[in-house]
Structure formats: C-alpha cells, structure tokens
Amino acid sequence: MKRFFLFLALAASIWTAATARPFKLAALTAMERSFDQRLERLSDDPYLLVGLTRGVYLEGYGAVFTAEVSLANGLAPNPFRPAITKEDIIRVHAKKLERLPALRQCMRDMLLAAAASLDDVPAGEQIVVGVSLLYRPEEDRSGMPGQILMQGAKARLLEAKLGRISLEQAVKSRDY
C-alpha cells in the first residue's frame, strides 16, 4: 500500500512539472516598454532614460523591473559651456529634488499596472520596481537617493488598485 501512495505522489509531481505553464516573456517586454514610456512622459523636459527598463521573472519570487534615470540634464560640459558653475549645480539639484515625487508616483503606478497585467505571476509573489539615479561627480547629491526600490505582493497590489486597501499598505519603499 505504501508503494502505491509513493507511486501516486511521484506520478502527481511528474504530471505537475510537465503541465506547468511557462512564463510569457512577451508580458515582461510589454511592461518594460510601458515603464519607459511613463518615465519619458513625466515632464515637458523628459527625464533622461539612461538605460532601458529591464524585466526578469524569478520563479518563486516574482517579477523585477529595473531602470536607470537622470532626473535632469544640464551639468555635462560642452563646447558652448566648458565650465560648470555653482549656479548650474544648484539649479540642477533643485530640479532633481522637485522631480523626485513624480518619479516615486510613476513607480507606484508601474507596480499597480504590472500587478494587473502580469497574469503569469502568482498572487503571492512580488512585483518589484527599482530605479537607479544617475549623477555626475560634481553634483550636489544631498537629499537625493542613489536608488529607489519599491515592491509589493501581487495580491496586495491588486487590492490597492481596487481601493480595498491603501497603496501604503501594499507597497514597501526603500531608498539607498
């Protein structure tokens, strides 16, 4: 009798492995493009998307998206302005501080959109968005993070999208 149950358990595990759905890469690619477009539309003077968004699905964990962004241009020396002034540094720093809340909101929106769109991600797994911020060596980085990471369980994000819980309850955010 033990052998019979052992055989049933083995057959069930083989059948489960054979019928497991592969994750659809096209869904990740669509979310990558969507996040790039969201970042580019954040202002009239678009953020410099340094590296295109990349997404990866980690089985048993969830979907992770990363991007590299500069919140403002203006400190690169060029033939028309060979020297960077203190005023330039102050102006760019102020612009970056001003744009930081919009970037954070864009990341939250991306989490909600990914949770709603990525059907192959199980409800208990995570959706993660990480943005690395680009700085030039001469910049004032005071009050600015180097990286922002936001994540939430897919089920909680969907509850927030439906208004059942607050977004703050669904999203864990950390600056580095």
mmCIF file of C-alpha atoms in Angstrom:
data_model
loop_
_atom_site.group_PDB
_atom_site.id
_atom_site.type_symbol
_atom_site.label_atom_id
_atom_site.label_comp_id
_atom_site.label_asym_id
_atom_site.label_seq_id
_atom_site.Cartn_x
_atom_site.Cartn_y
_atom_site.Cartn_z
ATOM 1 C CA MET A 1 0.000 0.000 0.000
ATOM 2 C CA LYS A 2 2.889 2.379 0.795
ATOM 3 C CA ARG A 3 4.335 1.730 -2.631
ATOM 4 C CA PHE A 4 1.012 2.620 -4.236
ATOM 5 C CA PHE A 5 0.867 6.008 -2.434
ATOM 6 C CA LEU A 6 4.511 6.635 -3.241
ATOM 7 C CA PHE A 7 3.766 5.872 -6.878
ATOM 8 C CA LEU A 8 0.760 8.248 -6.833
ATOM 9 C CA ALA A 9 2.836 11.042 -5.295
ATOM 10 C CA LEU A 10 5.605 10.544 -7.868
ATOM 11 C CA ALA A 11 3.096 10.486 -10.754
ATOM 12 C CA ALA A 12 1.404 13.644 -9.464
ATOM 13 C CA SER A 13 4.721 15.509 -9.188
ATOM 14 C CA ILE A 14 5.763 14.452 -12.702
ATOM 15 C CA TRP A 15 2.372 15.494 -14.116
ATOM 16 C CA THR A 16 2.558 18.868 -12.321
ATOM 17 C CA ALA A 17 6.071 19.544 -13.655
ATOM 18 C CA ALA A 18 5.061 18.501 -17.180
ATOM 19 C CA THR A 19 1.954 20.702 -17.258
ATOM 20 C CA ALA A 20 3.431 23.809 -15.584
ATOM 21 C CA ARG A 21 2.825 26.909 -17.671
ATOM 22 C CA PRO A 22 5.965 28.652 -18.877
ATOM 23 C CA PHE A 23 6.164 32.348 -18.068
ATOM 24 C CA LYS A 24 5.352 34.518 -21.074
ATOM 25 C CA LEU A 25 8.291 36.773 -21.867
ATOM 26 C CA ALA A 26 6.063 38.992 -24.019
ATOM 27 C CA ALA A 27 4.261 40.206 -20.895
ATOM 28 C CA LEU A 28 7.558 41.371 -19.371
ATOM 29 C CA THR A 29 8.561 43.076 -22.602
ATOM 30 C CA ALA A 30 5.270 44.969 -22.755
ATOM 31 C CA MET A 31 5.735 46.177 -19.149
ATOM 32 C CA GLU A 32 9.310 47.267 -19.929
ATOM 33 C CA ARG A 33 8.087 49.430 -22.816
ATOM 34 C CA SER A 34 5.233 50.789 -20.715
ATOM 35 C CA PHE A 35 7.580 51.881 -17.919
ATOM 36 C CA ASP A 36 9.967 53.523 -20.396
ATOM 37 C CA GLN A 37 7.061 55.483 -21.891
ATOM 38 C CA ARG A 38 5.814 56.516 -18.434
ATOM 39 C CA LEU A 39 9.261 57.802 -17.493
ATOM 40 C CA GLU A 40 9.643 59.741 -20.724
ATOM 41 C CA ARG A 41 6.240 61.454 -20.259
ATOM 42 C CA LEU A 42 6.851 62.669 -16.710
ATOM 43 C CA SER A 43 7.551 66.241 -17.756
ATOM 44 C CA ASP A 44 7.923 68.582 -20.721
ATOM 45 C CA ASP A 45 11.674 68.293 -20.253
ATOM 46 C CA PRO A 46 11.790 64.488 -20.253
ATOM 47 C CA TYR A 47 13.913 62.594 -17.841
ATOM 48 C CA LEU A 48 16.946 61.090 -19.417
ATOM 49 C CA LEU A 49 16.317 57.371 -19.582
ATOM 50 C CA VAL A 50 19.919 56.212 -19.379
ATOM 51 C CA GLY A 51 19.182 52.522 -19.704
ATOM 52 C CA LEU A 52 16.005 50.972 -20.984
ATOM 53 C CA THR A 53 13.885 49.183 -18.394
ATOM 54 C CA ARG A 54 14.724 45.525 -17.963
ATOM 55 C CA GLY A 55 12.368 42.959 -16.503
ATOM 56 C CA VAL A 56 13.031 39.455 -15.287
ATOM 57 C CA TYR A 57 10.789 36.822 -13.786
ATOM 58 C CA LEU A 58 12.279 34.847 -10.890
ATOM 59 C CA GLU A 59 10.275 31.688 -10.309
ATOM 60 C CA GLY A 60 9.064 31.524 -6.737
ATOM 61 C CA TYR A 61 9.806 35.223 -6.149
ATOM 62 C CA GLY A 62 8.118 37.332 -8.828
ATOM 63 C CA ALA A 63 8.783 39.968 -11.478
ATOM 64 C CA VAL A 64 11.579 42.523 -11.102
ATOM 65 C CA PHE A 65 11.972 45.649 -13.244
ATOM 66 C CA THR A 66 14.993 47.957 -13.207
ATOM 67 C CA ALA A 67 15.810 51.223 -14.963
ATOM 68 C CA GLU A 68 18.494 53.888 -14.795
ATOM 69 C CA VAL A 69 17.341 57.521 -14.896
ATOM 70 C CA SER A 70 18.735 61.030 -14.646
ATOM 71 C CA LEU A 71 16.117 63.397 -13.240
ATOM 72 C CA ALA A 72 17.603 66.421 -15.024
ATOM 73 C CA ASN A 73 20.202 67.272 -17.617
ATOM 74 C CA GLY A 74 22.482 70.229 -17.545
ATOM 75 C CA LEU A 75 25.824 69.542 -15.930
ATOM 76 C CA ALA A 76 27.697 67.992 -18.810
ATOM 77 C CA PRO A 77 30.478 70.270 -20.053
ATOM 78 C CA ASN A 78 30.284 71.032 -23.742
ATOM 79 C CA PRO A 79 31.954 73.398 -26.254
ATOM 80 C CA PHE A 80 29.324 76.083 -25.625
ATOM 81 C CA ARG A 81 29.660 75.887 -21.837
ATOM 82 C CA PRO A 82 33.016 74.411 -20.878
ATOM 83 C CA ALA A 83 32.787 75.264 -17.170
ATOM 84 C CA ILE A 84 30.151 74.129 -14.688
ATOM 85 C CA THR A 85 29.184 76.953 -12.337
ATOM 86 C CA LYS A 86 27.876 76.784 -8.775
ATOM 87 C CA GLU A 87 24.608 78.205 -10.056
ATOM 88 C CA ASP A 88 24.328 75.297 -12.526
ATOM 89 C CA ILE A 89 24.880 72.801 -9.729
ATOM 90 C CA ILE A 90 22.237 74.482 -7.526
ATOM 91 C CA ARG A 91 19.730 74.710 -10.401
ATOM 92 C CA VAL A 92 20.094 71.044 -11.383
ATOM 93 C CA HIS A 93 19.911 69.888 -7.756
ATOM 94 C CA ALA A 94 16.693 71.858 -7.208
ATOM 95 C CA LYS A 95 15.170 70.439 -10.398
ATOM 96 C CA LYS A 96 16.025 66.884 -9.356
ATOM 97 C CA LEU A 97 14.552 67.374 -5.876
ATOM 98 C CA GLU A 98 11.401 68.800 -7.457
ATOM 99 C CA ARG A 99 11.017 65.811 -9.802
ATOM 100 C CA LEU A 100 11.629 63.108 -7.203
ATOM 101 C CA PRO A 101 7.966 62.878 -6.021
ATOM 102 C CA ALA A 102 6.747 62.442 -9.620
ATOM 103 C CA LEU A 103 9.256 59.629 -10.148
ATOM 104 C CA ARG A 104 8.054 57.902 -6.979
ATOM 105 C CA GLN A 105 4.422 58.178 -8.115
ATOM 106 C CA CYS A 106 5.368 56.806 -11.528
ATOM 107 C CA MET A 107 6.994 53.823 -9.825
ATOM 108 C CA ARG A 108 3.881 53.181 -7.699
ATOM 109 C CA ASP A 109 1.701 53.376 -10.815
ATOM 110 C CA MET A 110 4.033 50.909 -12.536
ATOM 111 C CA LEU A 111 3.657 48.452 -9.657
ATOM 112 C CA LEU A 112 -0.132 48.599 -9.936
ATOM 113 C CA ALA A 113 -0.071 48.259 -13.726
ATOM 114 C CA ALA A 114 2.319 45.297 -13.568
ATOM 115 C CA ALA A 115 0.198 43.552 -10.925
ATOM 116 C CA ALA A 116 -2.872 43.921 -13.152
ATOM 117 C CA SER A 117 -1.110 42.916 -16.379
ATOM 118 C CA LEU A 118 1.198 40.055 -15.414
ATOM 119 C CA ASP A 119 -1.263 37.172 -15.271
ATOM 120 C CA ASP A 120 1.515 34.558 -15.027
ATOM 121 C CA VAL A 121 2.835 35.970 -11.743
ATOM 122 C CA PRO A 122 1.111 34.124 -8.881
ATOM 123 C CA ALA A 123 -0.781 36.248 -6.340
ATOM 124 C CA GLY A 124 1.677 35.506 -3.532
ATOM 125 C CA GLU A 125 4.770 36.561 -5.484
ATOM 126 C CA GLN A 126 6.328 40.006 -5.591
ATOM 127 C CA ILE A 127 6.311 42.784 -8.167
ATOM 128 C CA VAL A 128 9.448 44.942 -7.797
ATOM 129 C CA VAL A 129 10.475 48.211 -9.472
ATOM 130 C CA GLY A 130 13.976 49.559 -8.904
ATOM 131 C CA VAL A 131 15.319 52.816 -10.326
ATOM 132 C CA SER A 132 18.973 53.811 -10.129
ATOM 133 C CA LEU A 133 19.547 57.555 -10.343
ATOM 134 C CA LEU A 134 22.459 58.874 -12.365
ATOM 135 C CA TYR A 135 24.664 61.666 -11.020
ATOM 136 C CA ARG A 136 27.740 63.424 -12.325
ATOM 137 C CA PRO A 137 30.748 63.613 -9.982
ATOM 138 C CA GLU A 138 30.418 67.384 -9.449
ATOM 139 C CA GLU A 139 26.717 67.223 -8.483
ATOM 140 C CA ASP A 140 25.258 68.033 -5.089
ATOM 141 C CA ARG A 141 23.637 64.747 -4.001
ATOM 142 C CA SER A 142 22.339 65.957 -0.642
ATOM 143 C CA GLY A 143 18.802 64.715 -0.005
ATOM 144 C CA MET A 144 18.900 62.517 -3.098
ATOM 145 C CA PRO A 145 18.887 58.701 -3.152
ATOM 146 C CA GLY A 146 21.161 56.658 -5.373
ATOM 147 C CA GLN A 147 18.465 54.064 -5.876
ATOM 148 C CA ILE A 148 14.758 53.735 -5.120
ATOM 149 C CA LEU A 149 13.261 50.295 -4.660
ATOM 150 C CA MET A 150 9.509 49.625 -4.417
ATOM 151 C CA GLN A 151 7.838 46.268 -4.094
ATOM 152 C CA GLY A 152 4.652 44.545 -3.096
ATOM 153 C CA ALA A 153 2.934 41.182 -3.225
ATOM 154 C CA LYS A 154 0.812 40.939 -6.344
ATOM 155 C CA ALA A 155 -2.371 40.171 -4.394
ATOM 156 C CA ARG A 156 -1.892 43.209 -2.124
ATOM 157 C CA LEU A 157 -1.171 45.451 -5.105
ATOM 158 C CA LEU A 158 -4.385 44.300 -6.773
ATOM 159 C CA GLU A 159 -6.301 45.033 -3.568
ATOM 160 C CA ALA A 160 -4.830 48.545 -3.560
ATOM 161 C CA LYS A 161 -5.724 49.010 -7.222
ATOM 162 C CA LEU A 162 -9.328 48.103 -6.386
ATOM 163 C CA GLY A 163 -9.325 50.516 -3.428
ATOM 164 C CA ARG A 164 -9.748 47.813 -0.787
ATOM 165 C CA ILE A 165 -6.526 48.810 0.991
ATOM 166 C CA SER A 166 -4.338 51.888 0.800
ATOM 167 C CA LEU A 167 -1.355 51.952 -1.507
ATOM 168 C CA GLU A 168 0.887 52.488 1.543
ATOM 169 C CA GLN A 169 -0.332 49.135 2.916
ATOM 170 C CA ALA A 170 0.577 47.350 -0.320
ATOM 171 C CA VAL A 171 3.889 48.959 -1.257
ATOM 172 C CA LYS A 172 7.176 48.746 0.583
ATOM 173 C CA SER A 173 9.544 51.528 -0.488
ATOM 174 C CA ARG A 174 13.212 51.928 0.330
ATOM 175 C CA ASP A 175 15.867 54.445 -0.707
ATOM 176 C CA TYR A 176 19.543 53.606 -0.913
#
